[in-house]
Short mmCIF file of N, CA and C in Angstrom, two decimals:
data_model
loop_
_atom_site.label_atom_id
_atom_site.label_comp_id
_atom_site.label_asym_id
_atom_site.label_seq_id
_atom_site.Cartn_x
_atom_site.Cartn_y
_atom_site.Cartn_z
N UNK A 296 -18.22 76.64 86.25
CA UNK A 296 -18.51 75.22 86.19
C UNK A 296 -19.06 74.74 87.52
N UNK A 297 -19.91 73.67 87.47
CA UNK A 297 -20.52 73.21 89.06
C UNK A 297 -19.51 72.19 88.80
N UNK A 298 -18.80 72.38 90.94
CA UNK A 298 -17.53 70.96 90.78
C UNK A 298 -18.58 69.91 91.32
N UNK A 299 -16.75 68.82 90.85
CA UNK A 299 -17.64 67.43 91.09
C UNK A 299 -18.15 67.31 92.63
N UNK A 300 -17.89 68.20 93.59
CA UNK A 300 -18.15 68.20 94.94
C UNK A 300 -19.51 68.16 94.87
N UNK A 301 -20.61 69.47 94.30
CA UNK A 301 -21.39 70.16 94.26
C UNK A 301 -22.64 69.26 92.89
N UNK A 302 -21.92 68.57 92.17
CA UNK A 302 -22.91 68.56 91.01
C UNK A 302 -24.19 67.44 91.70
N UNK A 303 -23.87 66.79 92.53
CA UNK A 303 -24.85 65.79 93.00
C UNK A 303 -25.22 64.99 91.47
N UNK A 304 -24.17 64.73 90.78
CA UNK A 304 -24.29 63.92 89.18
C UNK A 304 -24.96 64.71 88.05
N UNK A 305 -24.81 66.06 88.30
CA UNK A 305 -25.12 66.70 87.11
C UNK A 305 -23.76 67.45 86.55
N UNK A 306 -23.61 67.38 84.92
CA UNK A 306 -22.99 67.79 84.65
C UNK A 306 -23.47 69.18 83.35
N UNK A 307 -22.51 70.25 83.80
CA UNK A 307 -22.59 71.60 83.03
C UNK A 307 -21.92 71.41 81.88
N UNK A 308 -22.73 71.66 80.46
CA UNK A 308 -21.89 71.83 79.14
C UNK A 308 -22.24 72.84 78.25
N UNK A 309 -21.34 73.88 77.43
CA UNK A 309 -21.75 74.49 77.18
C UNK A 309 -21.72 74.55 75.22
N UNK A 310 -21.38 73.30 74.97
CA UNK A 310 -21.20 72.58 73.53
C UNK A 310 -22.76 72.45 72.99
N UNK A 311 -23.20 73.80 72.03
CA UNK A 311 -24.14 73.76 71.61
C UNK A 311 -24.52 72.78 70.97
N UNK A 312 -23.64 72.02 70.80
CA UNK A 312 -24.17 70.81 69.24
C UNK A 312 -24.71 69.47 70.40
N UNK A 313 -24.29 69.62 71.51
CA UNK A 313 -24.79 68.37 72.83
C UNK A 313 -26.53 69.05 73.34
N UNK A 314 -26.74 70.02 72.60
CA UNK A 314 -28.58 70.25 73.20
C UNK A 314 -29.01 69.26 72.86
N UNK A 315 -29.78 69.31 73.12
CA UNK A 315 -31.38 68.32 72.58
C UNK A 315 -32.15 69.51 72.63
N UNK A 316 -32.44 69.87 71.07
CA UNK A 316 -32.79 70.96 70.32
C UNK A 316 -34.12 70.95 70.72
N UNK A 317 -34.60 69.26 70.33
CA UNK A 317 -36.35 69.40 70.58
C UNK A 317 -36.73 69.15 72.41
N UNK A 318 -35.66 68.69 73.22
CA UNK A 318 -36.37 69.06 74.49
C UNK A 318 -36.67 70.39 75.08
N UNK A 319 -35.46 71.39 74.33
CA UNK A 319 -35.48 72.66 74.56
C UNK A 319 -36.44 73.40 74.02
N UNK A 320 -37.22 72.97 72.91
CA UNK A 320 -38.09 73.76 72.02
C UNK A 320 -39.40 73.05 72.82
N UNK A 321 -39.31 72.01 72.85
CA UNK A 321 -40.80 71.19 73.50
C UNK A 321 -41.04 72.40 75.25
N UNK A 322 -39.67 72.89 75.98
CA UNK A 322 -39.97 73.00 77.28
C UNK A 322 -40.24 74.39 77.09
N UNK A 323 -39.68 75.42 76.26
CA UNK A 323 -40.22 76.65 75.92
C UNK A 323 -41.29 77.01 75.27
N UNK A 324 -41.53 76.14 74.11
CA UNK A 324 -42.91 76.34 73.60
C UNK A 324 -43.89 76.13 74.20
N UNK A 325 -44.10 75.44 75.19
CA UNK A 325 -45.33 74.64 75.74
C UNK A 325 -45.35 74.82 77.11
N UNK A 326 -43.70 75.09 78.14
CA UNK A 326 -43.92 75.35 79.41
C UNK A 326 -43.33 76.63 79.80
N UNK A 327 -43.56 77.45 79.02
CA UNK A 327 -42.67 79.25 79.82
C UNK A 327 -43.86 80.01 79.21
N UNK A 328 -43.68 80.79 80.24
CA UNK A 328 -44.65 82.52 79.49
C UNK A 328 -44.41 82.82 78.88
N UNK A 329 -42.86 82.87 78.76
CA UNK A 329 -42.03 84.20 77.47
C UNK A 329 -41.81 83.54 76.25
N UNK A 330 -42.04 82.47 76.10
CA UNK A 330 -41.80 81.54 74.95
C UNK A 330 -42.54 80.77 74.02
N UNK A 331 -44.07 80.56 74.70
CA UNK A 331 -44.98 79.67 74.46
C UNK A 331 -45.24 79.99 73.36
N UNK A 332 -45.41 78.97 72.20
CA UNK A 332 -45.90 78.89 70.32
C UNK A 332 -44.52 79.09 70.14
N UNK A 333 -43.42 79.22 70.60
CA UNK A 333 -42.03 79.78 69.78
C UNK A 333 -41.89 78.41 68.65
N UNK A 334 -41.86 78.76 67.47
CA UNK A 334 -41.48 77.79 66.49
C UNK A 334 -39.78 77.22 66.36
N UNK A 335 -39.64 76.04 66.61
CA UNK A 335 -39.17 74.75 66.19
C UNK A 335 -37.65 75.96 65.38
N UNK A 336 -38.24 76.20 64.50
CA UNK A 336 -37.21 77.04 63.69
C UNK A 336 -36.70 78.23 64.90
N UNK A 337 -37.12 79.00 65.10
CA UNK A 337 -36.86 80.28 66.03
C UNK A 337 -35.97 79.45 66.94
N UNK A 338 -36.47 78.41 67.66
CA UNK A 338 -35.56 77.70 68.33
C UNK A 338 -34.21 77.82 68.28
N UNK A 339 -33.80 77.02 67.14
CA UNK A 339 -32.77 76.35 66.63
C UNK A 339 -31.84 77.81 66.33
N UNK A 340 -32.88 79.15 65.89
CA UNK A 340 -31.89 80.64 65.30
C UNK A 340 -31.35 81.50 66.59
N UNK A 341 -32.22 81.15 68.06
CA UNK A 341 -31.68 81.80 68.98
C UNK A 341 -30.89 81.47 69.27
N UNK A 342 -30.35 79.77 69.56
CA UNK A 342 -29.65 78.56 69.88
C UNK A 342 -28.25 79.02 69.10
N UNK A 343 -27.94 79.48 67.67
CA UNK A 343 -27.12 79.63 67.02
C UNK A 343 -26.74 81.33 66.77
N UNK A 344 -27.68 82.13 67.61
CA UNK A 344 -27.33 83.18 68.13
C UNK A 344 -26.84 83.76 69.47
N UNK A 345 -26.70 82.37 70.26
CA UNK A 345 -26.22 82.82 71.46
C UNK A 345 -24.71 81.51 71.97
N UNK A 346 -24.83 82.19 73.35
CA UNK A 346 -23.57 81.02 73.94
C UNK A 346 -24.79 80.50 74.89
N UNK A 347 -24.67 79.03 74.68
CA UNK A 347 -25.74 77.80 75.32
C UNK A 347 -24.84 77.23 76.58
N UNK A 348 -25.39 76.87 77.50
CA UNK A 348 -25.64 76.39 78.54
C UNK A 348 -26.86 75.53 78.60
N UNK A 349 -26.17 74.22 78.85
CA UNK A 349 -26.69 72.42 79.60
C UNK A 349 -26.52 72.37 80.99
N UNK A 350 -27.42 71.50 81.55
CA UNK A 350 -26.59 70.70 82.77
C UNK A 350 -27.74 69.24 82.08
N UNK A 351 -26.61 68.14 82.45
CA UNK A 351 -27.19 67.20 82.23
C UNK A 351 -27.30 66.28 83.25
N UNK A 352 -28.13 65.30 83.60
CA UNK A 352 -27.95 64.42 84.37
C UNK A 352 -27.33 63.07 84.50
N UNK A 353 -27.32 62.05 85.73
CA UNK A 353 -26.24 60.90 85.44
C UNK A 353 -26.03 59.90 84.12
N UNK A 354 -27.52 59.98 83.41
CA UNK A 354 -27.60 59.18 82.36
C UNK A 354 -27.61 60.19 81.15
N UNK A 355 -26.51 61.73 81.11
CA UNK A 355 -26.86 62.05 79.75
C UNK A 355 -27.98 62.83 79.44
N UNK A 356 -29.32 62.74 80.20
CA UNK A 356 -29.81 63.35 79.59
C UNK A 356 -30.07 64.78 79.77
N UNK A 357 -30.67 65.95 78.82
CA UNK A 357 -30.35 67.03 79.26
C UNK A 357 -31.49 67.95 80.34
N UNK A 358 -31.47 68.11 81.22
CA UNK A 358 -32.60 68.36 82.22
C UNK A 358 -32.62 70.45 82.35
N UNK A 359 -32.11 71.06 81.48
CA UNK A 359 -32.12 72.33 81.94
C UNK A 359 -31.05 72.92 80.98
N UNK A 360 -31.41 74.27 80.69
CA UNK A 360 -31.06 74.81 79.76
C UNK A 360 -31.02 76.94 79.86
N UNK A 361 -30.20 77.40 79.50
CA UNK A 361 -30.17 78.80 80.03
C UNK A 361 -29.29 79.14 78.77
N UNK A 362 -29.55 80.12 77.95
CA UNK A 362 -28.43 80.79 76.77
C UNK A 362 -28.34 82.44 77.30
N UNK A 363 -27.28 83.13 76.66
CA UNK A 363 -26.79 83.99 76.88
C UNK A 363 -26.23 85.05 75.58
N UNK A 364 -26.73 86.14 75.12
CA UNK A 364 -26.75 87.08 74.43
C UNK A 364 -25.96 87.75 74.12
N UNK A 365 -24.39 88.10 73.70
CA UNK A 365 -23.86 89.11 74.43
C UNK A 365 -22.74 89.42 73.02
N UNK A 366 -21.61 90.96 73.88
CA UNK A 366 -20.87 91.24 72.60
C UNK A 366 -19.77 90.91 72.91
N UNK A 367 -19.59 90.07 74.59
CA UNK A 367 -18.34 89.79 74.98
C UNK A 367 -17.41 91.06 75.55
N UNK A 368 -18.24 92.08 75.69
CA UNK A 368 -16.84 93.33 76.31
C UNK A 368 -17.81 94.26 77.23
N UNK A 369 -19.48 94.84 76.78
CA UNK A 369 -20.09 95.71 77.74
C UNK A 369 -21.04 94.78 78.56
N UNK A 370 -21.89 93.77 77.52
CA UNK A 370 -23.11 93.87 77.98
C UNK A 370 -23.46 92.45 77.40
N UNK A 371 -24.51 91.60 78.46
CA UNK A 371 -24.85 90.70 78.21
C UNK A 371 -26.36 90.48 78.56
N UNK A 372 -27.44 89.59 77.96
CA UNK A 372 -28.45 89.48 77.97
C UNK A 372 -28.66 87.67 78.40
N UNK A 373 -29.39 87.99 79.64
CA UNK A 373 -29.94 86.36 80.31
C UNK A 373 -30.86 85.59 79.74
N UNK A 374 -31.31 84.88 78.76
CA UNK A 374 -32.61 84.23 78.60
C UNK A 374 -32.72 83.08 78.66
N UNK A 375 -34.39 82.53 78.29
CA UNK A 375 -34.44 81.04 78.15
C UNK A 375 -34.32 80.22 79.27
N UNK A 376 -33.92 80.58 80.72
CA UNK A 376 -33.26 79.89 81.19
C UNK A 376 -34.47 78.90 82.17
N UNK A 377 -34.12 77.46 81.76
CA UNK A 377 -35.40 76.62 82.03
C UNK A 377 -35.08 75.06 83.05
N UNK A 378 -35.68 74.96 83.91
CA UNK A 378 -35.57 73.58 84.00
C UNK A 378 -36.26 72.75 84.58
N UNK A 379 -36.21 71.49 83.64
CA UNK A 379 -37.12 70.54 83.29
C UNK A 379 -37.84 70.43 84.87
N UNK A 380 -39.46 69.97 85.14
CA UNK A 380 -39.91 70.04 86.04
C UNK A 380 -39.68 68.95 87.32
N UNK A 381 -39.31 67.68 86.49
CA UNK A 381 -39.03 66.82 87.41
C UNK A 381 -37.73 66.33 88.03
N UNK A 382 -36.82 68.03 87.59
CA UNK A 382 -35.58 68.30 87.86
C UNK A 382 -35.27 69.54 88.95
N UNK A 383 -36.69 70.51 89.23
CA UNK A 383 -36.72 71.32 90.32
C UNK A 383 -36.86 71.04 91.64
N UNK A 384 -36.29 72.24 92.21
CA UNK A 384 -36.31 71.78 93.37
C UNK A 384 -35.27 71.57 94.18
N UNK A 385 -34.23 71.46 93.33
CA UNK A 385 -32.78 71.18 93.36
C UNK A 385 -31.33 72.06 93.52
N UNK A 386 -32.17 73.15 93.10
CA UNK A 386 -31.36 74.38 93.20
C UNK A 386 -30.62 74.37 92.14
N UNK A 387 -31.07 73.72 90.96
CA UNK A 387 -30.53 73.30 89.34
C UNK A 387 -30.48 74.88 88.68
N UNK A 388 -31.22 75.66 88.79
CA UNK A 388 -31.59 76.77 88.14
C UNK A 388 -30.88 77.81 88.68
N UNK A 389 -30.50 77.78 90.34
CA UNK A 389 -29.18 78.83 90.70
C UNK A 389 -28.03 78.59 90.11
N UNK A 390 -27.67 77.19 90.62
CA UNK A 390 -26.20 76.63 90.13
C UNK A 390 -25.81 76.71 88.43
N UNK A 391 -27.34 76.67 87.64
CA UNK A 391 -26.71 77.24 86.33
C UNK A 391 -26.54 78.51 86.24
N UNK A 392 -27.03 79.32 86.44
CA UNK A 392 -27.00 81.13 86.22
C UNK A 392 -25.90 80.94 86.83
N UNK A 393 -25.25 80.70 88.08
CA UNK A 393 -24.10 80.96 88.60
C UNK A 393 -22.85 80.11 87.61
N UNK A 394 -22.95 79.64 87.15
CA UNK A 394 -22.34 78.75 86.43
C UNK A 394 -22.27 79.85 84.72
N UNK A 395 -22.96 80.32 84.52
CA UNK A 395 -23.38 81.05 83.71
C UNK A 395 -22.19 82.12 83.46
N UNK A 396 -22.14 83.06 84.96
CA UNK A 396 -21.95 83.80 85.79
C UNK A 396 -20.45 84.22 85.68
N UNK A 397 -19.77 82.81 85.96
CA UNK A 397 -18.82 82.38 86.29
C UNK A 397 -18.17 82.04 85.02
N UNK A 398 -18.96 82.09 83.80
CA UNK A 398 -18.61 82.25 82.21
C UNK A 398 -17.92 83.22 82.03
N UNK A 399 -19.17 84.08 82.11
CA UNK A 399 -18.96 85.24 81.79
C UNK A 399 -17.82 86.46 82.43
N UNK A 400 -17.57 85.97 83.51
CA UNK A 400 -16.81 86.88 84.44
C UNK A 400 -15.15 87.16 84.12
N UNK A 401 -14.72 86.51 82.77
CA UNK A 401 -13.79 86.71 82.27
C UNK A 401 -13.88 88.52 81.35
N UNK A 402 -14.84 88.17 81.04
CA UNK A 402 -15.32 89.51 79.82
C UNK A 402 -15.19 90.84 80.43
N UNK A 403 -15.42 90.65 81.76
CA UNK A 403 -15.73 91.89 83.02
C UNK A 403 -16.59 92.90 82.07
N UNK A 404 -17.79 92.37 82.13
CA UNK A 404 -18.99 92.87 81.45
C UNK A 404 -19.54 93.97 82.31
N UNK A 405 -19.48 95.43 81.74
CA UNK A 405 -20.41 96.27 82.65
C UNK A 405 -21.85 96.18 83.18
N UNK A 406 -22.99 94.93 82.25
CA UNK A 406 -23.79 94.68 82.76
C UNK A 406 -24.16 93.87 81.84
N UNK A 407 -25.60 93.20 83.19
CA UNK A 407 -26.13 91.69 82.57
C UNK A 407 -27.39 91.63 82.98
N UNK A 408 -27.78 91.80 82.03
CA UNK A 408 -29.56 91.67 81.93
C UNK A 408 -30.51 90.71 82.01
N UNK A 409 -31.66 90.64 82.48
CA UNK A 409 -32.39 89.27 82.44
C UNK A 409 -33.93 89.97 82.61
N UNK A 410 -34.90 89.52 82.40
CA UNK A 410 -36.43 89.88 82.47
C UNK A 410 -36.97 88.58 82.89
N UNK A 411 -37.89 88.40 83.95
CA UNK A 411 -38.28 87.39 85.00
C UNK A 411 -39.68 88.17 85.47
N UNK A 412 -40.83 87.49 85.73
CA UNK A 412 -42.39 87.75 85.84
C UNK A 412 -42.05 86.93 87.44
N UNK A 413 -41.44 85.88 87.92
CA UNK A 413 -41.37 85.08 88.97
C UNK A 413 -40.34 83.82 89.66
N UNK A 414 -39.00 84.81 88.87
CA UNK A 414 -38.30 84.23 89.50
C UNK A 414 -36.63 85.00 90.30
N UNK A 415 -37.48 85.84 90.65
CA UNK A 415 -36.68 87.06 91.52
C UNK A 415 -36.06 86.38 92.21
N UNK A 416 -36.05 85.56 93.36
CA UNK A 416 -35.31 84.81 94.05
C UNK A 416 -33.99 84.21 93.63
N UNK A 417 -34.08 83.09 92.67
CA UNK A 417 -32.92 82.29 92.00
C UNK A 417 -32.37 83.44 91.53
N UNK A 418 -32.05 84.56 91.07
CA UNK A 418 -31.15 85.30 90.12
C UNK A 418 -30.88 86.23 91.33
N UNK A 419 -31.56 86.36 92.34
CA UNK A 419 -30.52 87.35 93.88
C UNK A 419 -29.98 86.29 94.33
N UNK A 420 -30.05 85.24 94.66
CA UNK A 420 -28.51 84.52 95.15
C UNK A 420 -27.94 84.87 94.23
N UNK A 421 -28.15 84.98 93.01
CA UNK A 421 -26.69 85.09 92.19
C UNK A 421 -25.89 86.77 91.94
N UNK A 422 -26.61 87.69 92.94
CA UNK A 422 -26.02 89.20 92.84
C UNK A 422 -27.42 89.91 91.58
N UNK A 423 -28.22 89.53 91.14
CA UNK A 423 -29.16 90.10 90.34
C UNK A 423 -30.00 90.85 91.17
N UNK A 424 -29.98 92.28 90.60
CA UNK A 424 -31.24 93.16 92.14
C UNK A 424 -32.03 93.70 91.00
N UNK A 425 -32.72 94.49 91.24
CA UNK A 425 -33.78 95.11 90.22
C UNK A 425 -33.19 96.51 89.83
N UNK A 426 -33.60 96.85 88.59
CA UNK A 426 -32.66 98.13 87.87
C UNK A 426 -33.01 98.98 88.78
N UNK A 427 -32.12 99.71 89.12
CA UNK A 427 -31.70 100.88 89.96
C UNK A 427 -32.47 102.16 89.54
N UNK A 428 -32.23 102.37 87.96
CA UNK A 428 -33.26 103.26 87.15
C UNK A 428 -34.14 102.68 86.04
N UNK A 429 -34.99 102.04 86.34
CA UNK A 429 -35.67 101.49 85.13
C UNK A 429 -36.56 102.63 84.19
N UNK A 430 -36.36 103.96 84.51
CA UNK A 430 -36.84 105.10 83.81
C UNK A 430 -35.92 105.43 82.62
N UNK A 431 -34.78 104.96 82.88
CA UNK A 431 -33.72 104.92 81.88
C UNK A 431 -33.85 103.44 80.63
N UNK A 432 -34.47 102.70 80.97
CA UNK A 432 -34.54 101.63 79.79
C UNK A 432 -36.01 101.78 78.99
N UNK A 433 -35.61 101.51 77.71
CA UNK A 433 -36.84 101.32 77.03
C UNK A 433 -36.84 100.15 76.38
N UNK A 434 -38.25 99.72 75.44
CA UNK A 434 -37.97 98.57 75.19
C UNK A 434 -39.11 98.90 73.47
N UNK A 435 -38.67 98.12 72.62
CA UNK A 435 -39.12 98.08 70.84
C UNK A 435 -39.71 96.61 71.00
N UNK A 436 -41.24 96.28 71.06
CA UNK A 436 -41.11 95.06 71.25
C UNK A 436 -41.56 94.76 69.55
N UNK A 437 -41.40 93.53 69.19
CA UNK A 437 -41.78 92.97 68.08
C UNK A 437 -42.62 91.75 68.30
N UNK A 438 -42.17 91.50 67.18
CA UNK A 438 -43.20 89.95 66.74
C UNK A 438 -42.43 88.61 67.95
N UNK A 439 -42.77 87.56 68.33
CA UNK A 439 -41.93 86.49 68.90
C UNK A 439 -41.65 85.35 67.55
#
């Protein structure tokens, strides 16, 4: 959780039914690489396939968004994780992964995955380094 010391009036929630389904679908479809055309529907099936993460700001609204993949005992998967533009800058996007982080760290997960084109930085403050053997992973890609 970010404390009340730290939130500078943002607050972390992780009550999927408090998204704002269409700010989240409007900021992936239209502002990420890995996401762009994602349909409205796909949205809403990843959203109800994962554990969601908010931070919202003083008035409620929701400025940033990060979900999480996982089986709860080996292994967990990072995605999605976005925030709104006139909300960067802030260090909004560490404090959630760490917040994330700090979820998850009950599970004592042997590992936690994430795929990033440019944002190597925010995920090493949080202990994220680059796979050690990436000769060992493969990947089945499909349709988005």
């Amino acid at each position: 959780m970010i404390s009340d010391s730290e939130n500078n009036g943002y607050e972390l929630s992780t009550d999927p039914d408090r998204l704002d389904v269409a700010a989240v679908h409007r900021w992936l479809s239209t502002d990420t690489y890995w996401a762009r055309g994602r349909s409205r529907e796909k949205v809403e099936e990843t959203i109800r396939g994962s554990l969601t993460f908010a931070l919202y700001d003083a008035d409620g609204e929701q400025v940033a968004y990060a979900r999480v993949v996982t089986d709860r005992v080996a292994f967990a998967w990072l995605g999605d994780v976005y925030v709104a533009r006139d909300h960067r800058g802030r260090g909004l996007g560490t404090r959630l992964v760490e917040a994330v982080l700090d979820h998850l760290a009950p599970f004592r997960l042997r590992r936690v995955l994430l795929a990033t084109l440019d944002a190597h930085a925010i995920y090493a403050k949080a202990g994220f380094t680059p796979l050690p053997h990436p000769e060992h992973f493969m990947v089945l890609s499909g349709e988005e």
